[in-house]
mmCIF file of C-alpha atoms and ligand atoms in Angstrom:
data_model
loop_
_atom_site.group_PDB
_atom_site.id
_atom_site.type_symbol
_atom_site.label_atom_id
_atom_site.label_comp_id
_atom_site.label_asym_id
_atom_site.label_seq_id
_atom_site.Cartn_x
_atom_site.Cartn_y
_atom_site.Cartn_z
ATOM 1 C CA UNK A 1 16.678 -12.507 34.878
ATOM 2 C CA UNK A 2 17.534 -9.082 34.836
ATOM 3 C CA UNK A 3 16.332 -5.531 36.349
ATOM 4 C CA UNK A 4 15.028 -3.233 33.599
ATOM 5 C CA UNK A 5 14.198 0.511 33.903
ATOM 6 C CA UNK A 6 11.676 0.952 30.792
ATOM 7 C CA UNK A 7 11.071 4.765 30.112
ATOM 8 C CA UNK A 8 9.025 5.617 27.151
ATOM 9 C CA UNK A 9 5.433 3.152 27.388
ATOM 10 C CA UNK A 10 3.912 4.600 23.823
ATOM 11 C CA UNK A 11 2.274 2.714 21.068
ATOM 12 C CA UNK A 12 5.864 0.625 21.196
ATOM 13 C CA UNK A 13 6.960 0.842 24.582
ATOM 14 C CA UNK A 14 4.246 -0.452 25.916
ATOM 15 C CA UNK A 15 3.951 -3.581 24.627
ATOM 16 C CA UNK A 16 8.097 -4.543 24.216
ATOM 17 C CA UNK A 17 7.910 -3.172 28.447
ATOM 18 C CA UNK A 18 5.070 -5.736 28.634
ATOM 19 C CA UNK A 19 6.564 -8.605 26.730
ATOM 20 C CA UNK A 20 10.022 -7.986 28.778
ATOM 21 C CA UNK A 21 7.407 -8.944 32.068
ATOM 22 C CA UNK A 22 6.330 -12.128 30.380
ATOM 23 C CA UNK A 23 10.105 -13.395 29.308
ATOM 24 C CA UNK A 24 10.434 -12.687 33.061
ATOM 25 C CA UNK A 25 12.600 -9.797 34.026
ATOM 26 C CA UNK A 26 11.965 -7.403 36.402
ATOM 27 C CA UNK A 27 10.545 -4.138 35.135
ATOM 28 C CA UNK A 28 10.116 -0.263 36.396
ATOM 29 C CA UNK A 29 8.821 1.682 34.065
ATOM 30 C CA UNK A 30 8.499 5.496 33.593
ATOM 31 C CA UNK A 31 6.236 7.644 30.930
ATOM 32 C CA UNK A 32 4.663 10.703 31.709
ATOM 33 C CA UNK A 33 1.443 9.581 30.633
ATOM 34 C CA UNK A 34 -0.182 8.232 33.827
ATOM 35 C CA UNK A 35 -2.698 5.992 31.493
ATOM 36 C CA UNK A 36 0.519 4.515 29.713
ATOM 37 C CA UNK A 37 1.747 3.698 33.183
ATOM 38 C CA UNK A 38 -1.550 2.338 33.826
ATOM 39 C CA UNK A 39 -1.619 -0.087 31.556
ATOM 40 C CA UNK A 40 1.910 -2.128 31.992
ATOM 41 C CA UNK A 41 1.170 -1.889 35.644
ATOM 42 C CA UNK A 42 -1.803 -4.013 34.721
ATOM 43 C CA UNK A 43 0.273 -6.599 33.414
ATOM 44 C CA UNK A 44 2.699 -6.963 36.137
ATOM 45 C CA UNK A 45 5.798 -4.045 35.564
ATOM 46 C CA UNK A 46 5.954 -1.706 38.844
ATOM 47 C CA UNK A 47 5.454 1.776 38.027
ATOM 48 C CA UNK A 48 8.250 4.588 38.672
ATOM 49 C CA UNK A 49 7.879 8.203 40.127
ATOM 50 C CA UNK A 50 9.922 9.219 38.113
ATOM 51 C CA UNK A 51 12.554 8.183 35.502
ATOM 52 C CA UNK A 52 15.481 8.432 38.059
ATOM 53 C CA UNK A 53 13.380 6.106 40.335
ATOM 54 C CA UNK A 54 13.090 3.879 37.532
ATOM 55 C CA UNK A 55 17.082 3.519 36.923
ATOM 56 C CA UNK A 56 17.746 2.722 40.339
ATOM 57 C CA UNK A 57 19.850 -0.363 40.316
ATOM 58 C CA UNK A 58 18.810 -1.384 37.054
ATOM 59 C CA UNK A 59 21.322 -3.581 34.984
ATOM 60 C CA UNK A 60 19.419 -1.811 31.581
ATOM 61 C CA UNK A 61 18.063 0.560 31.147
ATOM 62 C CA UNK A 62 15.721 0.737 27.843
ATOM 63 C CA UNK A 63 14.241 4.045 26.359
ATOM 64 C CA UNK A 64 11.704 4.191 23.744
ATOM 65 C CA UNK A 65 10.725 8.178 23.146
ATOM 66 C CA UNK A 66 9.487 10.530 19.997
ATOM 67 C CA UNK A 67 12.675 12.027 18.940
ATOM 68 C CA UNK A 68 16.501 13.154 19.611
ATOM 69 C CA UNK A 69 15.219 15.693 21.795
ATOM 70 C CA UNK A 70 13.554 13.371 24.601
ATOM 71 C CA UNK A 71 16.211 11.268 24.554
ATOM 72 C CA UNK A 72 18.905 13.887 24.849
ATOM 73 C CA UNK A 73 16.888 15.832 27.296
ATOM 74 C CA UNK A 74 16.162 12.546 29.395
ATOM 75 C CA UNK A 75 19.509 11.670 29.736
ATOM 76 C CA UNK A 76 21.858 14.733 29.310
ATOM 77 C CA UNK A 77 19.083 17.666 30.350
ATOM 78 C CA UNK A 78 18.975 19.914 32.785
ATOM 79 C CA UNK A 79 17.313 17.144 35.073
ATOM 80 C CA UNK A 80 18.705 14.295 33.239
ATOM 81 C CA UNK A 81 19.308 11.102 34.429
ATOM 82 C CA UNK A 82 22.717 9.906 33.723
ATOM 83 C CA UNK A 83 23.889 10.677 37.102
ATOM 84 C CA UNK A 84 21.560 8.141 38.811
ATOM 85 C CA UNK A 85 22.318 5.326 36.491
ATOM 86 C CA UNK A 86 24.642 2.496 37.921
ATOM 87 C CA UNK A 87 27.867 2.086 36.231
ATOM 88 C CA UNK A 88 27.827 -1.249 35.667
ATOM 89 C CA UNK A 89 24.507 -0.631 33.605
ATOM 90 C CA UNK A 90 23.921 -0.802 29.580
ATOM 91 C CA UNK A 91 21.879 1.961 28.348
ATOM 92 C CA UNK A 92 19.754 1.275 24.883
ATOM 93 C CA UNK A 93 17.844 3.757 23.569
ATOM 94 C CA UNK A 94 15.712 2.023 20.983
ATOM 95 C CA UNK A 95 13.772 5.492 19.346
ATOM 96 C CA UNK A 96 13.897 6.184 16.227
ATOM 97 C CA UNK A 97 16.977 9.227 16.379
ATOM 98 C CA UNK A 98 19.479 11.042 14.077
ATOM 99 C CA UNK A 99 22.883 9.205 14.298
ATOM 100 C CA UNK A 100 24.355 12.418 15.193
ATOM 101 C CA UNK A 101 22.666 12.497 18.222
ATOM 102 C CA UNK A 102 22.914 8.682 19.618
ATOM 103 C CA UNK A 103 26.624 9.512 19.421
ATOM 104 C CA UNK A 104 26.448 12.728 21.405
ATOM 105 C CA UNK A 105 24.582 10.356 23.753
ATOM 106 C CA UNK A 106 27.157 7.863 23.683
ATOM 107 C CA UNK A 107 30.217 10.232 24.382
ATOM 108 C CA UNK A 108 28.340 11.880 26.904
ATOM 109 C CA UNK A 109 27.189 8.709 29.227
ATOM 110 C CA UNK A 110 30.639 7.546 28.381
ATOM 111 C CA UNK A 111 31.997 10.510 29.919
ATOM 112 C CA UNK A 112 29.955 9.460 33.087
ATOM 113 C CA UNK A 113 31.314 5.895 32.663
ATOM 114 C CA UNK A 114 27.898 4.074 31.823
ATOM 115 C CA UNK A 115 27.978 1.787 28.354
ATOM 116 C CA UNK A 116 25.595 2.494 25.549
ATOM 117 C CA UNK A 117 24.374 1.200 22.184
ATOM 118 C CA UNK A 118 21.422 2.401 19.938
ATOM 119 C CA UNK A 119 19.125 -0.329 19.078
ATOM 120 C CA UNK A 120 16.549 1.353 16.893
ATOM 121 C CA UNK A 121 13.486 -1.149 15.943
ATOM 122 C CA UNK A 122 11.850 -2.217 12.601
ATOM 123 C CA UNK A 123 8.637 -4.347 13.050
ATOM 124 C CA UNK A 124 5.828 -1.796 14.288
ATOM 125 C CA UNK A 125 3.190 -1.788 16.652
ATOM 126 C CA UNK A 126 2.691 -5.348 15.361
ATOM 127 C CA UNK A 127 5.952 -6.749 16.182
ATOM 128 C CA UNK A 128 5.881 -4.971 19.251
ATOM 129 C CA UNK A 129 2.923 -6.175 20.703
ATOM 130 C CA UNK A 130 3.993 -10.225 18.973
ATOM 131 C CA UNK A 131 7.452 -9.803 20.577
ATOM 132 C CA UNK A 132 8.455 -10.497 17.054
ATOM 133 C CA UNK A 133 10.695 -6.932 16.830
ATOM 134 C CA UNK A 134 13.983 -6.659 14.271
ATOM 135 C CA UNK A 135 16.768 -4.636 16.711
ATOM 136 C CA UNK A 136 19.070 -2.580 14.364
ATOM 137 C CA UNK A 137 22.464 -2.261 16.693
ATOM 138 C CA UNK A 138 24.830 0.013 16.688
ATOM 139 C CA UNK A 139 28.085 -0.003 19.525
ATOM 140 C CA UNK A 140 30.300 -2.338 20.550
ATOM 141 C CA UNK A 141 30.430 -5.691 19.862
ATOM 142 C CA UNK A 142 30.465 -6.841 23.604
ATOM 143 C CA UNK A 143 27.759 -4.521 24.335
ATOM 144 C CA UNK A 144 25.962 -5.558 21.691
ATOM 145 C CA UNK A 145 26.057 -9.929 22.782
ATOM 146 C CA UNK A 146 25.225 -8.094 26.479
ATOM 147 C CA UNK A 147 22.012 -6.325 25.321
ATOM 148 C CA UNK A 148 20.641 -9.725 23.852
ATOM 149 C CA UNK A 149 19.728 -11.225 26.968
ATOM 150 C CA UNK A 150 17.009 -8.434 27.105
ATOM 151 C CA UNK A 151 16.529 -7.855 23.137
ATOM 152 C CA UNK A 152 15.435 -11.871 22.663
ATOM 153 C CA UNK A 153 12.167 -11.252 25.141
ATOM 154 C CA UNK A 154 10.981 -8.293 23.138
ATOM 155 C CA UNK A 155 12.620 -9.477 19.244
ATOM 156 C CA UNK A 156 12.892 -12.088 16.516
ATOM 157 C CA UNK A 157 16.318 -10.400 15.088
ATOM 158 C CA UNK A 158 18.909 -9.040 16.349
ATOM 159 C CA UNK A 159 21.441 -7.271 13.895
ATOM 160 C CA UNK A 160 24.756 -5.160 14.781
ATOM 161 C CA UNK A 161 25.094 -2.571 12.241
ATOM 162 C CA UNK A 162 28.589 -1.229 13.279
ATOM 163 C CA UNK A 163 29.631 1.145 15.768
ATOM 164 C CA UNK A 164 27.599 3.792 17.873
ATOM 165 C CA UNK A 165 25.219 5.649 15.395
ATOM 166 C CA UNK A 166 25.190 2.373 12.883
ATOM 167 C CA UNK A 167 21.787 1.095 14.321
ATOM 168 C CA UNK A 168 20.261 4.631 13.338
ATOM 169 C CA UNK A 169 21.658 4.997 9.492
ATOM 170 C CA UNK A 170 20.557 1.316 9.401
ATOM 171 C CA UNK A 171 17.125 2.210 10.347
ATOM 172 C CA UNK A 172 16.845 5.144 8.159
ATOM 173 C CA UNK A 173 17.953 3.326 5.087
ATOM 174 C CA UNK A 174 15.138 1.060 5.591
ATOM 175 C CA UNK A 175 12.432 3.583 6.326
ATOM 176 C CA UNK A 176 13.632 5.257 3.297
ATOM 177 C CA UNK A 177 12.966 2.713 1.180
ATOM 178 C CA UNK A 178 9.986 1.380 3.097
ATOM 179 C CA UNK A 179 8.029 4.868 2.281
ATOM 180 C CA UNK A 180 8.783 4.769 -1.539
ATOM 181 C CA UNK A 181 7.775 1.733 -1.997
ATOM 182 C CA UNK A 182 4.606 2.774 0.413
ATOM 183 C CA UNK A 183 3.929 5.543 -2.379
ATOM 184 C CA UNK A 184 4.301 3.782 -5.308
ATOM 185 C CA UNK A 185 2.229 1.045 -4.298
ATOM 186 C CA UNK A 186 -0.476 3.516 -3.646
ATOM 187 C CA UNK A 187 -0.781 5.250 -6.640
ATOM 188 C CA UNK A 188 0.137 1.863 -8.836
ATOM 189 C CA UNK A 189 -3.326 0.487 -6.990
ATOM 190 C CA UNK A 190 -5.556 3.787 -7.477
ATOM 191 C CA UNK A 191 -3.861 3.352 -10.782
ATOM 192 C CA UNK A 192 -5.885 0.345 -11.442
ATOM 193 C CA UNK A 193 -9.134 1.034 -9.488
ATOM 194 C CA UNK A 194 -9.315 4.301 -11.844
ATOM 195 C CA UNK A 195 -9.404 1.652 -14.951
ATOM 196 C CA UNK A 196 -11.508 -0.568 -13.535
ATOM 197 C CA UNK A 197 -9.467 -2.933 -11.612
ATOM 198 C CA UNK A 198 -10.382 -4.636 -7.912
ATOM 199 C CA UNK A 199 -8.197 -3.989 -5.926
ATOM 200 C CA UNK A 200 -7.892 -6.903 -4.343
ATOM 201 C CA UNK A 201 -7.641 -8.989 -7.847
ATOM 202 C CA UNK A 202 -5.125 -6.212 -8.853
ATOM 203 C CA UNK A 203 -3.261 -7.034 -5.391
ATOM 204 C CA UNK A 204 -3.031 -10.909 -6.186
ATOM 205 C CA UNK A 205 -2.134 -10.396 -9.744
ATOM 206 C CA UNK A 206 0.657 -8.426 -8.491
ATOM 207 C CA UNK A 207 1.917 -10.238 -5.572
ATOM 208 C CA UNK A 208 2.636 -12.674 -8.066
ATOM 209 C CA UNK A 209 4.459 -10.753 -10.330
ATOM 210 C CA UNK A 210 7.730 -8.607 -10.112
ATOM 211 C CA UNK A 211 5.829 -5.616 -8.545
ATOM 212 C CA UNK A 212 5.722 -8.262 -5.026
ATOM 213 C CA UNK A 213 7.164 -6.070 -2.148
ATOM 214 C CA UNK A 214 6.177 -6.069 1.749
ATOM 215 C CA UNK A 215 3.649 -2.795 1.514
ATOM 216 C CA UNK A 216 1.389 -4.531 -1.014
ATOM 217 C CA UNK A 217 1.575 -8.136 0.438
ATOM 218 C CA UNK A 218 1.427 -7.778 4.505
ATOM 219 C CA UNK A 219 0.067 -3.912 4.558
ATOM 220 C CA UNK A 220 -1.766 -2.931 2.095
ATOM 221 C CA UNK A 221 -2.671 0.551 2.124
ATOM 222 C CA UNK A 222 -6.186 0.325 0.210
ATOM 223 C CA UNK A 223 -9.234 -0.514 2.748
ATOM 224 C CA UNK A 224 -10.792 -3.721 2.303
ATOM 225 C CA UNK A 225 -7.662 -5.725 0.863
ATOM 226 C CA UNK A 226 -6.137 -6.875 4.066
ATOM 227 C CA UNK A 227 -7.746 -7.545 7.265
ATOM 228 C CA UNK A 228 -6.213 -6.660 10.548
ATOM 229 C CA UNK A 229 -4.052 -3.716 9.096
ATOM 230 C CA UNK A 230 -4.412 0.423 9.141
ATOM 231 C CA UNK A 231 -6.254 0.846 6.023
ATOM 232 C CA UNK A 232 -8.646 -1.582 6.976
ATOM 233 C CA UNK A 233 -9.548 0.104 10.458
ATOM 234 C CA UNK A 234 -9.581 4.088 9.188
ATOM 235 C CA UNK A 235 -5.649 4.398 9.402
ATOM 236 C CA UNK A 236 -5.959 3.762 13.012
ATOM 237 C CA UNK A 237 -3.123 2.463 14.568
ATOM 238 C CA UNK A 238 0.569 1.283 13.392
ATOM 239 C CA UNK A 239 3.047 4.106 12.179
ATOM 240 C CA UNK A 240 2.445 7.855 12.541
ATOM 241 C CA UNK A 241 2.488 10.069 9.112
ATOM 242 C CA UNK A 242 4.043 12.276 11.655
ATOM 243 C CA UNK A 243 7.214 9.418 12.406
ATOM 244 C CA UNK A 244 7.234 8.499 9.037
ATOM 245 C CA UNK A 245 8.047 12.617 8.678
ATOM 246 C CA UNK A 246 10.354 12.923 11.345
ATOM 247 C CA UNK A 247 12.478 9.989 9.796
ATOM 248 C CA UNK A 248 12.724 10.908 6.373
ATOM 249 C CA UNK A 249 13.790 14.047 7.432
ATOM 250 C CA UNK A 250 16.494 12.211 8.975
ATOM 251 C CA UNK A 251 17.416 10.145 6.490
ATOM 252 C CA UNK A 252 17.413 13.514 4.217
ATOM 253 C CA UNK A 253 19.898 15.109 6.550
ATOM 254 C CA UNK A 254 21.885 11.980 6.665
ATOM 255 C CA UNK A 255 22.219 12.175 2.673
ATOM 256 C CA UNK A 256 23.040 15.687 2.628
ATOM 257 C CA UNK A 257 25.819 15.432 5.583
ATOM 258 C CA UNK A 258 27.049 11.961 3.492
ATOM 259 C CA UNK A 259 26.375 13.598 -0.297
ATOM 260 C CA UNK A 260 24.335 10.840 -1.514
ATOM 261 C CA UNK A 261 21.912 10.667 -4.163
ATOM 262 C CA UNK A 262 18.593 10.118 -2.936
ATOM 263 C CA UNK A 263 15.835 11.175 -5.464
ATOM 264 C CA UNK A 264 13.429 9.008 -4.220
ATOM 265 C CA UNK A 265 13.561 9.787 -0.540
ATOM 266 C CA UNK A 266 13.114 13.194 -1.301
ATOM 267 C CA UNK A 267 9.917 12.736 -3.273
ATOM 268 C CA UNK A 268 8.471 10.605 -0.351
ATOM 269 C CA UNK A 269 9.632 13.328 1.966
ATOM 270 C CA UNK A 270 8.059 16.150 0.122
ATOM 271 C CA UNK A 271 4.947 14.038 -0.422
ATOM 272 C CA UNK A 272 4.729 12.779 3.552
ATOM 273 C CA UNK A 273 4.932 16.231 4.867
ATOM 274 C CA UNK A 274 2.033 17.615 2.381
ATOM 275 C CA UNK A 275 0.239 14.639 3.775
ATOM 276 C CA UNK A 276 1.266 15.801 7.041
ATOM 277 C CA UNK A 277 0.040 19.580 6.913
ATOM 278 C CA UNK A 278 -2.899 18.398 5.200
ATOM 279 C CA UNK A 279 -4.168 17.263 8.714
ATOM 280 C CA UNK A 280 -3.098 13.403 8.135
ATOM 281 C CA UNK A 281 -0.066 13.397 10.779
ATOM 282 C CA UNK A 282 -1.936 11.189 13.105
ATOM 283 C CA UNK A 283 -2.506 8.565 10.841
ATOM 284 C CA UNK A 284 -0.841 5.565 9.781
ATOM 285 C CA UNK A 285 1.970 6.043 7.086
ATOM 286 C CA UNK A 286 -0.322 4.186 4.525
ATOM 287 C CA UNK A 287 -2.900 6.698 4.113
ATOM 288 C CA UNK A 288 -0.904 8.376 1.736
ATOM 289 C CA UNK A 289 -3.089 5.807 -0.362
ATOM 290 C CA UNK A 290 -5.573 9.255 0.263
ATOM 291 C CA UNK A 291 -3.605 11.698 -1.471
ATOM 292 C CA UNK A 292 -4.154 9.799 -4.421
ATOM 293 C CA UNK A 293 -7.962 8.827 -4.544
ATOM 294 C CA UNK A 294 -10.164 11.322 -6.799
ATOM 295 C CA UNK A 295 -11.946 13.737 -4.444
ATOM 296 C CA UNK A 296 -14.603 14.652 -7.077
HETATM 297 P P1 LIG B 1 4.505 7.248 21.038
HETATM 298 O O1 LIG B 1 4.343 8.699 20.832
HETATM 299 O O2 LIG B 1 3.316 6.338 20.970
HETATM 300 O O3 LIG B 1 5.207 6.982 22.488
HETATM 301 C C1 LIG B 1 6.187 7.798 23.061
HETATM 302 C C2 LIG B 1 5.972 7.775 24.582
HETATM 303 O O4 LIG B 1 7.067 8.485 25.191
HETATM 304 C C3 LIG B 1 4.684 8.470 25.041
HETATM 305 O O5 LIG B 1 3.931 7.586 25.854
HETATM 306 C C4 LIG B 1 5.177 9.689 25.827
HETATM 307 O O6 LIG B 1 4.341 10.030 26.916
HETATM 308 C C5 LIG B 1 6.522 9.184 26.303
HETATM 309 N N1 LIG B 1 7.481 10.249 26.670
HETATM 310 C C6 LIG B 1 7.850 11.341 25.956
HETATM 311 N N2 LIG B 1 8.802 12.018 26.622
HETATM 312 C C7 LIG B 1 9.042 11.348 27.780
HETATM 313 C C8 LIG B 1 9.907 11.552 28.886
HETATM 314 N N3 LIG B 1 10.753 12.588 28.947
HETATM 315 N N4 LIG B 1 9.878 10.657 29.899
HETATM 316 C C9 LIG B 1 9.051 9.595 29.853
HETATM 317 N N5 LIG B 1 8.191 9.343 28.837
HETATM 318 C C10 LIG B 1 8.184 10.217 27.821
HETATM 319 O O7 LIG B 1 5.627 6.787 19.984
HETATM 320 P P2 LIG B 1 5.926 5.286 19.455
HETATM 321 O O8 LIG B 1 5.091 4.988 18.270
HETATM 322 O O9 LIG B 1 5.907 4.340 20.619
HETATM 323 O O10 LIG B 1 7.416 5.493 18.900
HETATM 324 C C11 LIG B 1 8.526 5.596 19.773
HETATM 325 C C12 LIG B 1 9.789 5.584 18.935
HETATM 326 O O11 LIG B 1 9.837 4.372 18.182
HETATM 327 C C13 LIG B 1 9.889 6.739 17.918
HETATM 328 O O12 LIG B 1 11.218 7.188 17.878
HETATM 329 C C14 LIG B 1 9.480 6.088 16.624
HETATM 330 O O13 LIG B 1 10.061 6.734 15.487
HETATM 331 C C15 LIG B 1 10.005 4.679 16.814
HETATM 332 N N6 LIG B 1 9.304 3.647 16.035
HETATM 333 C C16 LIG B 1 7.943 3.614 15.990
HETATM 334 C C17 LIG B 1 7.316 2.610 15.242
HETATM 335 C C18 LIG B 1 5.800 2.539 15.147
HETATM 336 O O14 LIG B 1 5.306 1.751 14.321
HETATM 337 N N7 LIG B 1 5.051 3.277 15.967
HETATM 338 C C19 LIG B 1 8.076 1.645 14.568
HETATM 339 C C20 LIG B 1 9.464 1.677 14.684
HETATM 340 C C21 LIG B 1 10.067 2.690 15.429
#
């Protein structure tokens, strides 16, 4: 069993932190919410000062933050923590980040001799909290076989995308496609309902027929289709419009840095962030399903 520093406790850290305590490995854990602390302490972690308290003489270290700029600043800041890390550690940052910037990560920890790989996450609060998590890696190969000994207690899958930075485009390619087919599942249902239709009978009808994809069968974003999902509990819950923002805007730098073609992500974008300012940001990505109900 190993020692893991766990910085990051959020609507995902929390429960992988919690589910690395139940495969059995030591955990300290850091956030710098005291209530998020609160909580994995309750289920058996031990609770960190600080984050370079929580790296001390841990063989991983695991973060799971916003965006590029916590991790960056955590690590390579002013006050980051790179110098207290042990050498013989494995550093995975698991957040969602721009592949640009898990490599500037990389390069500098390797500068300080400490290993890394980027092991972004697809799976959601869900798979979180069911230990059921897809790990999207990126680094090397040996570092990658290394990090599974922690991965397995808090994932199903376990998939290495390439080198340093591979884990991220991975991830972004996904979330890419998981928000188009998030919109046009909502406005091919509100579609319906505006003709008529039940939902749900529209749903089934569907789920049957070549129009079947993951949004409309295990998360459907109109209320009363699905139990135990967002729409279903006021968009409470599961994955941020204000994530789902932040990573197509990653994905739409990653296309314009590559020079790919990507209509479609750009639509979602445009319509996530008017979502977004519209006062929706801390919701879960499927109320977009609102933008296209008839206010009056
Ligand atoms: P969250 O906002 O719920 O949690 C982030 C946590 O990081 C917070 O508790 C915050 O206090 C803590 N934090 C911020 N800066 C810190 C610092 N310097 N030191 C210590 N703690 C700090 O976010 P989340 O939903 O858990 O998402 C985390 C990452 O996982 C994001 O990059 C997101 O894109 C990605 N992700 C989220 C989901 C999802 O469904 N929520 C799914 C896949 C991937």
């Amino acid at each position: 069993m190993a020692q893991v520093a766990f910085i990051g406790l959020g609507n995902m850290g929390g429960p992988m932190a919690i589910n690395l305590v139940k495969a059995g490995h030591q955990v300290k854990a850091f956030d710098l919410s005291l209530d998020a602390l609160a909580v994995v302490k309750a289920e058996g972690a031990d609770v960190a000062v600080s984050a370079s308290d929580a790296v001390e003489g841990a063989d991983f270290i695991i973060s799971m933050l916003p965006a590029s700029k916590h991790v960056l600043g955590l690590y390579l800041g002013e006050q980051g923590i790179a110098g207290s890390i042990s050498k013989q550690a494995l550093v995975i940052d698991c957040s969602t980040i721009d592949a640009d910037s898990a490599r500037t990560l990389g390069a500098g920890l390797a500068a300080q001799g400490i290993a890394f790989i980027d092991a972004p996450v697809s799976g959601g609060v869900g798979g979180a909290k069911a230990g059921t998590l897809t790990f999207i890696v990126g680094g090397d190969e040996a570092h990658f076989h290394r990090a599974k000994e922690v991965l397995q207690g808090m994932g199903k899958n376990t998939f290495h995308a390439g080198a340093i930075g591979a884990g991220q485009v991975a991830k972004i390619c996904n979330n890419m496609l998981l928000s188009v087919l998030m919109v046009a599942t909502s406005e091919s249902l509100q579609m319906g309902i505006d003709n008529g239709l039940d939902p749900k009978v529209l749903s089934d009808i569907m789920l049957k027929s070549s129009g079947r994809n993951w949004t409309l069968e295990l998360y459907n974003p109109c209320p009363g289709v699905l139990e135990n999902v967002p729409s279903s509990n006021d968009y409470q819950g599961g994955f941020m419009v204000d994530l789902m923002a932040k990573d197509l805007g990653l994905a739409l730098e990653a296309a314009t840095q590559s020079q790919s073609s990507t209509p479609m992500g750009a639509l979602a974008r445009n319509l996530y962030v008017a979502h977004q300012r519209s006062g929706h940001g801390k919701l879960d990505f499927s109320s977009i399903f609102k933008s296209f109900e008839r206010k009056a």
